[in-house]
Amino acid sequence: LPDRPGPANELRIISGEWRGRRLKLAPGAPIRPTPDRVRETLFNWLQPAIRGARCLDLFAGSGALGVEALSRGAREAVFVDQDARAIRQIRAALEGFAVAAPVTHVAEALAFLHGAPTAFDIVFLDPPFGSGLLAPACALLETGGWLAQTALVYLEAPRRDPPPELPATWHLLKAKQAGEVGYYLAERRRADGQEPQ
């Protein structure tokens, strides 16, 4: 998996165009990055869908999930975090990777989802553990017009918690655990209620 681990304030991009490049974490920001082995499994799951996808990294933190998606061929990634330090660090990283006009928002996640929607193909949900934000974020994504008809949604939660409560129009595709982390991939059914082929 990773080669030698980098410093504690850095993450390594696992694959794609920027493989091996480093993402610095914003000093002082309360960030709990998704572990390398979890990211590798997640993007193996997403491999058939990632190229050309529009992605939303809603609790962006380090930005590792959205940046990894761009590295692997996503068309767009939008980064949202309420900590301005985290967003500044993500913008600096993307500009360093020559991403033109990166799309970032300093905003609380649920407040952002009350704004004007645009449909995403893939959404990453990794809220602070114990925040209680996962279920309301899922509900707002579904009811607010934020998801393409057959969108994929990644969810991360404490391992000890039960699986996240999903809207009725979603079904769980994958579920795994690693260390203290439980992580899941859900797929939204088509508007007619049929599962995609």
mmCIF file of C-alpha atoms in Angstrom:
data_model
loop_
_atom_site.group_PDB
_atom_site.id
_atom_site.type_symbol
_atom_site.label_atom_id
_atom_site.label_comp_id
_atom_site.label_asym_id
_atom_site.label_seq_id
_atom_site.Cartn_x
_atom_site.Cartn_y
_atom_site.Cartn_z
ATOM 1 C CA LEU A 1 0.000 0.000 0.000
ATOM 2 C CA PRO A 2 1.733 3.259 0.991
ATOM 3 C CA ASP A 3 5.465 3.440 0.491
ATOM 4 C CA ARG A 4 7.099 4.977 3.550
ATOM 5 C CA PRO A 5 4.521 7.090 5.380
ATOM 6 C CA GLY A 6 4.981 10.842 5.125
ATOM 7 C CA PRO A 7 5.024 13.295 7.998
ATOM 8 C CA ALA A 8 1.976 13.365 10.278
ATOM 9 C CA ASN A 9 0.829 16.624 8.656
ATOM 10 C CA GLU A 10 0.786 15.148 5.137
ATOM 11 C CA LEU A 11 -1.197 12.593 3.135
ATOM 12 C CA ARG A 12 -0.060 10.742 0.041
ATOM 13 C CA ILE A 13 -2.236 10.617 -3.089
ATOM 14 C CA ILE A 14 -2.587 6.915 -3.791
ATOM 15 C CA SER A 15 -3.172 6.675 -7.534
ATOM 16 C CA GLY A 16 -3.871 8.456 -10.779
ATOM 17 C CA GLU A 17 -2.266 11.510 -12.350
ATOM 18 C CA TRP A 18 -0.901 12.830 -9.037
ATOM 19 C CA ARG A 19 0.111 9.465 -7.553
ATOM 20 C CA GLY A 20 2.745 9.894 -4.855
ATOM 21 C CA ARG A 21 2.203 13.645 -4.497
ATOM 22 C CA ARG A 22 1.603 14.935 -0.978
ATOM 23 C CA LEU A 23 -1.323 16.833 0.511
ATOM 24 C CA LYS A 24 -0.456 19.001 3.486
ATOM 25 C CA LEU A 25 -2.977 19.279 6.321
ATOM 26 C CA ALA A 26 -4.013 22.725 7.488
ATOM 27 C CA PRO A 27 -2.177 23.573 10.742
ATOM 28 C CA GLY A 28 -4.585 23.778 13.662
ATOM 29 C CA ALA A 29 -7.631 22.524 11.762
ATOM 30 C CA PRO A 30 -9.492 19.621 13.468
ATOM 31 C CA ILE A 31 -9.010 17.112 10.637
ATOM 32 C CA ARG A 32 -9.321 13.296 10.826
ATOM 33 C CA PRO A 33 -8.198 12.120 7.381
ATOM 34 C CA THR A 34 -9.587 8.950 5.820
ATOM 35 C CA PRO A 35 -6.816 6.328 6.228
ATOM 36 C CA ASP A 36 -4.801 5.284 3.171
ATOM 37 C CA ARG A 37 -6.089 1.708 3.097
ATOM 38 C CA VAL A 38 -9.705 2.907 3.338
ATOM 39 C CA ARG A 39 -9.155 5.355 0.481
ATOM 40 C CA GLU A 40 -7.591 2.622 -1.632
ATOM 41 C CA THR A 41 -10.574 0.311 -1.077
ATOM 42 C CA LEU A 42 -13.059 3.130 -1.714
ATOM 43 C CA PHE A 43 -11.509 4.115 -5.025
ATOM 44 C CA ASN A 44 -11.304 0.490 -6.114
ATOM 45 C CA TRP A 45 -15.079 0.417 -5.553
ATOM 46 C CA LEU A 46 -15.510 3.650 -7.499
ATOM 47 C CA GLN A 47 -13.140 2.808 -10.364
ATOM 48 C CA PRO A 48 -15.888 2.053 -12.942
ATOM 49 C CA ALA A 49 -17.686 5.331 -12.150
ATOM 50 C CA ILE A 50 -14.984 7.888 -11.383
ATOM 51 C CA ARG A 51 -13.834 9.017 -14.831
ATOM 52 C CA GLY A 52 -15.789 12.063 -15.927
ATOM 53 C CA ALA A 53 -17.838 12.185 -12.710
ATOM 54 C CA ARG A 54 -18.922 15.326 -10.878
ATOM 55 C CA CYS A 55 -18.001 14.890 -7.209
ATOM 56 C CA LEU A 56 -18.939 16.662 -3.976
ATOM 57 C CA ASP A 57 -16.560 16.412 -0.988
ATOM 58 C CA LEU A 58 -18.980 17.740 1.614
ATOM 59 C CA PHE A 59 -16.971 17.559 4.851
ATOM 60 C CA ALA A 60 -13.740 18.072 2.971
ATOM 61 C CA GLY A 61 -11.185 18.378 5.807
ATOM 62 C CA SER A 62 -7.887 17.498 4.140
ATOM 63 C CA GLY A 63 -9.575 17.328 0.728
ATOM 64 C CA ALA A 64 -8.047 13.882 0.217
ATOM 65 C CA LEU A 65 -11.214 12.247 -1.159
ATOM 66 C CA GLY A 66 -12.003 14.939 -3.700
ATOM 67 C CA VAL A 67 -8.355 15.333 -4.729
ATOM 68 C CA GLU A 68 -7.999 11.562 -5.159
ATOM 69 C CA ALA A 69 -11.118 11.627 -7.365
ATOM 70 C CA LEU A 70 -9.622 14.367 -9.558
ATOM 71 C CA SER A 71 -6.333 12.475 -9.754
ATOM 72 C CA ARG A 72 -8.238 9.459 -11.069
ATOM 73 C CA GLY A 73 -10.102 11.334 -13.791
ATOM 74 C CA ALA A 74 -13.166 12.946 -12.197
ATOM 75 C CA ARG A 75 -14.390 15.898 -14.252
ATOM 76 C CA GLU A 76 -15.010 18.131 -11.247
ATOM 77 C CA ALA A 77 -14.768 18.093 -7.460
ATOM 78 C CA VAL A 78 -16.447 20.666 -5.229
ATOM 79 C CA PHE A 79 -14.972 21.003 -1.730
ATOM 80 C CA VAL A 80 -17.032 22.220 1.250
ATOM 81 C CA ASP A 81 -15.761 22.708 4.797
ATOM 82 C CA GLN A 82 -16.689 25.118 7.576
ATOM 83 C CA ASP A 83 -13.023 25.612 8.552
ATOM 84 C CA ALA A 84 -11.466 28.338 6.408
ATOM 85 C CA ARG A 85 -7.970 26.993 7.168
ATOM 86 C CA ALA A 86 -8.845 23.643 5.608
ATOM 87 C CA ILE A 87 -10.298 25.274 2.498
ATOM 88 C CA ARG A 88 -7.240 27.528 2.079
ATOM 89 C CA GLN A 89 -4.979 24.459 2.249
ATOM 90 C CA ILE A 90 -7.093 22.570 -0.298
ATOM 91 C CA ARG A 91 -7.041 25.538 -2.693
ATOM 92 C CA ALA A 92 -3.261 25.836 -2.322
ATOM 93 C CA ALA A 93 -2.829 22.124 -3.065
ATOM 94 C CA LEU A 94 -5.057 22.217 -6.146
ATOM 95 C CA GLU A 95 -3.326 25.309 -7.487
ATOM 96 C CA GLY A 96 -0.033 23.470 -6.952
ATOM 97 C CA PHE A 97 -1.423 20.642 -9.089
ATOM 98 C CA ALA A 98 -2.361 23.212 -11.771
ATOM 99 C CA VAL A 99 -6.126 22.807 -11.329
ATOM 100 C CA ALA A 100 -7.754 25.822 -12.962
ATOM 101 C CA ALA A 101 -10.297 27.648 -10.766
ATOM 102 C CA PRO A 102 -10.820 25.040 -8.031
ATOM 103 C CA VAL A 103 -14.351 25.125 -6.591
ATOM 104 C CA THR A 104 -14.288 25.491 -2.806
ATOM 105 C CA HIS A 105 -16.781 26.783 -0.245
ATOM 106 C CA VAL A 106 -16.279 27.790 3.378
ATOM 107 C CA ALA A 107 -19.663 26.699 4.705
ATOM 108 C CA GLU A 108 -21.328 24.458 7.255
ATOM 109 C CA ALA A 109 -22.418 21.339 5.380
ATOM 110 C CA LEU A 110 -26.144 21.415 6.138
ATOM 111 C CA ALA A 111 -26.326 25.146 5.405
ATOM 112 C CA PHE A 112 -24.619 24.487 2.054
ATOM 113 C CA LEU A 113 -27.217 21.798 1.254
ATOM 114 C CA HIS A 114 -29.995 24.322 1.848
ATOM 115 C CA GLY A 115 -28.596 26.370 -1.048
ATOM 116 C CA ALA A 116 -29.277 26.120 -4.783
ATOM 117 C CA PRO A 117 -28.540 22.517 -5.847
ATOM 118 C CA THR A 118 -26.591 21.036 -8.698
ATOM 119 C CA ALA A 119 -26.598 17.278 -9.334
ATOM 120 C CA PHE A 120 -23.502 15.234 -8.476
ATOM 121 C CA ASP A 121 -22.575 11.727 -9.590
ATOM 122 C CA ILE A 122 -20.486 10.910 -6.487
ATOM 123 C CA VAL A 123 -20.708 12.411 -2.998
ATOM 124 C CA PHE A 124 -18.217 11.880 -0.159
ATOM 125 C CA LEU A 125 -19.655 12.129 3.377
ATOM 126 C CA ASP A 126 -17.075 11.946 6.159
ATOM 127 C CA PRO A 127 -18.414 14.220 8.920
ATOM 128 C CA PRO A 128 -16.723 14.633 12.312
ATOM 129 C CA PHE A 129 -17.366 11.532 14.391
ATOM 130 C CA GLY A 130 -20.075 12.100 16.981
ATOM 131 C CA SER A 131 -21.471 15.126 15.145
ATOM 132 C CA GLY A 132 -24.819 13.555 14.249
ATOM 133 C CA LEU A 133 -24.570 15.084 10.771
ATOM 134 C CA LEU A 134 -24.571 11.955 8.607
ATOM 135 C CA ALA A 135 -28.321 11.212 8.569
ATOM 136 C CA PRO A 136 -29.472 14.827 8.008
ATOM 137 C CA ALA A 137 -26.859 15.272 5.263
ATOM 138 C CA CYS A 138 -28.155 12.144 3.497
ATOM 139 C CA ALA A 139 -31.742 13.381 3.770
ATOM 140 C CA LEU A 140 -30.894 16.821 2.361
ATOM 141 C CA LEU A 141 -28.865 15.344 -0.492
ATOM 142 C CA GLU A 142 -31.861 13.224 -1.481
ATOM 143 C CA THR A 143 -34.628 15.795 -1.088
ATOM 144 C CA GLY A 144 -32.677 18.853 -2.218
ATOM 145 C CA GLY A 145 -31.835 17.864 -5.789
ATOM 146 C CA TRP A 146 -28.119 17.265 -5.209
ATOM 147 C CA LEU A 147 -27.885 13.759 -6.676
ATOM 148 C CA ALA A 148 -27.825 12.406 -10.212
ATOM 149 C CA GLN A 149 -30.396 9.665 -10.829
ATOM 150 C CA THR A 150 -27.959 6.870 -10.024
ATOM 151 C CA ALA A 151 -25.494 8.721 -7.798
ATOM 152 C CA LEU A 152 -23.012 6.935 -5.537
ATOM 153 C CA VAL A 153 -22.562 8.133 -1.958
ATOM 154 C CA TYR A 154 -19.618 7.245 0.286
ATOM 155 C CA LEU A 155 -20.264 7.360 4.033
ATOM 156 C CA GLU A 156 -17.781 7.113 6.905
ATOM 157 C CA ALA A 157 -18.666 6.666 10.575
ATOM 158 C CA PRO A 158 -17.258 5.214 13.803
ATOM 159 C CA ARG A 159 -16.958 1.439 13.596
ATOM 160 C CA ARG A 160 -18.943 1.005 16.826
ATOM 161 C CA ASP A 161 -21.978 2.818 15.364
ATOM 162 C CA PRO A 162 -24.729 0.922 13.519
ATOM 163 C CA PRO A 163 -24.771 1.342 9.727
ATOM 164 C CA PRO A 164 -25.951 4.824 8.748
ATOM 165 C CA GLU A 165 -29.642 5.437 8.173
ATOM 166 C CA LEU A 166 -30.193 5.828 4.424
ATOM 167 C CA PRO A 167 -33.047 7.428 2.498
ATOM 168 C CA ALA A 168 -35.547 4.908 1.112
ATOM 169 C CA THR A 169 -34.353 5.602 -2.448
ATOM 170 C CA TRP A 170 -30.781 4.443 -1.650
ATOM 171 C CA HIS A 171 -29.432 0.945 -1.225
ATOM 172 C CA LEU A 172 -26.192 -0.188 0.357
ATOM 173 C CA LEU A 173 -23.645 -1.662 -2.062
ATOM 174 C CA LYS A 174 -20.571 -2.101 0.141
ATOM 175 C CA ALA A 175 -19.698 -2.062 3.845
ATOM 176 C CA LYS A 176 -16.288 -2.583 5.479
ATOM 177 C CA GLN A 177 -14.407 -1.759 8.659
ATOM 178 C CA ALA A 178 -10.805 -0.766 9.282
ATOM 179 C CA GLY A 179 -9.477 0.123 12.709
ATOM 180 C CA GLU A 180 -12.004 2.466 14.318
ATOM 181 C CA VAL A 181 -13.673 3.322 11.005
ATOM 182 C CA GLY A 182 -16.802 1.870 9.412
ATOM 183 C CA TYR A 183 -17.213 2.835 5.766
ATOM 184 C CA TYR A 184 -19.974 2.298 3.239
ATOM 185 C CA LEU A 185 -20.931 2.847 -0.386
ATOM 186 C CA ALA A 186 -24.583 3.463 -1.237
ATOM 187 C CA GLU A 187 -26.265 3.855 -4.606
ATOM 188 C CA ARG A 188 -29.332 5.913 -5.344
ATOM 189 C CA ARG A 189 -32.076 4.133 -7.289
ATOM 190 C CA ARG A 190 -33.544 5.689 -10.388
ATOM 191 C CA ALA A 191 -36.494 8.019 -9.951
ATOM 192 C CA ASP A 192 -38.851 5.220 -11.064
ATOM 193 C CA GLY A 193 -37.650 3.116 -8.113
ATOM 194 C CA GLN A 194 -35.821 0.577 -10.258
ATOM 195 C CA GLU A 195 -32.287 -0.386 -9.422
ATOM 196 C CA PRO A 196 -29.751 0.450 -12.145
ATOM 197 C CA GLN A 197 -28.462 -2.465 -14.180
#
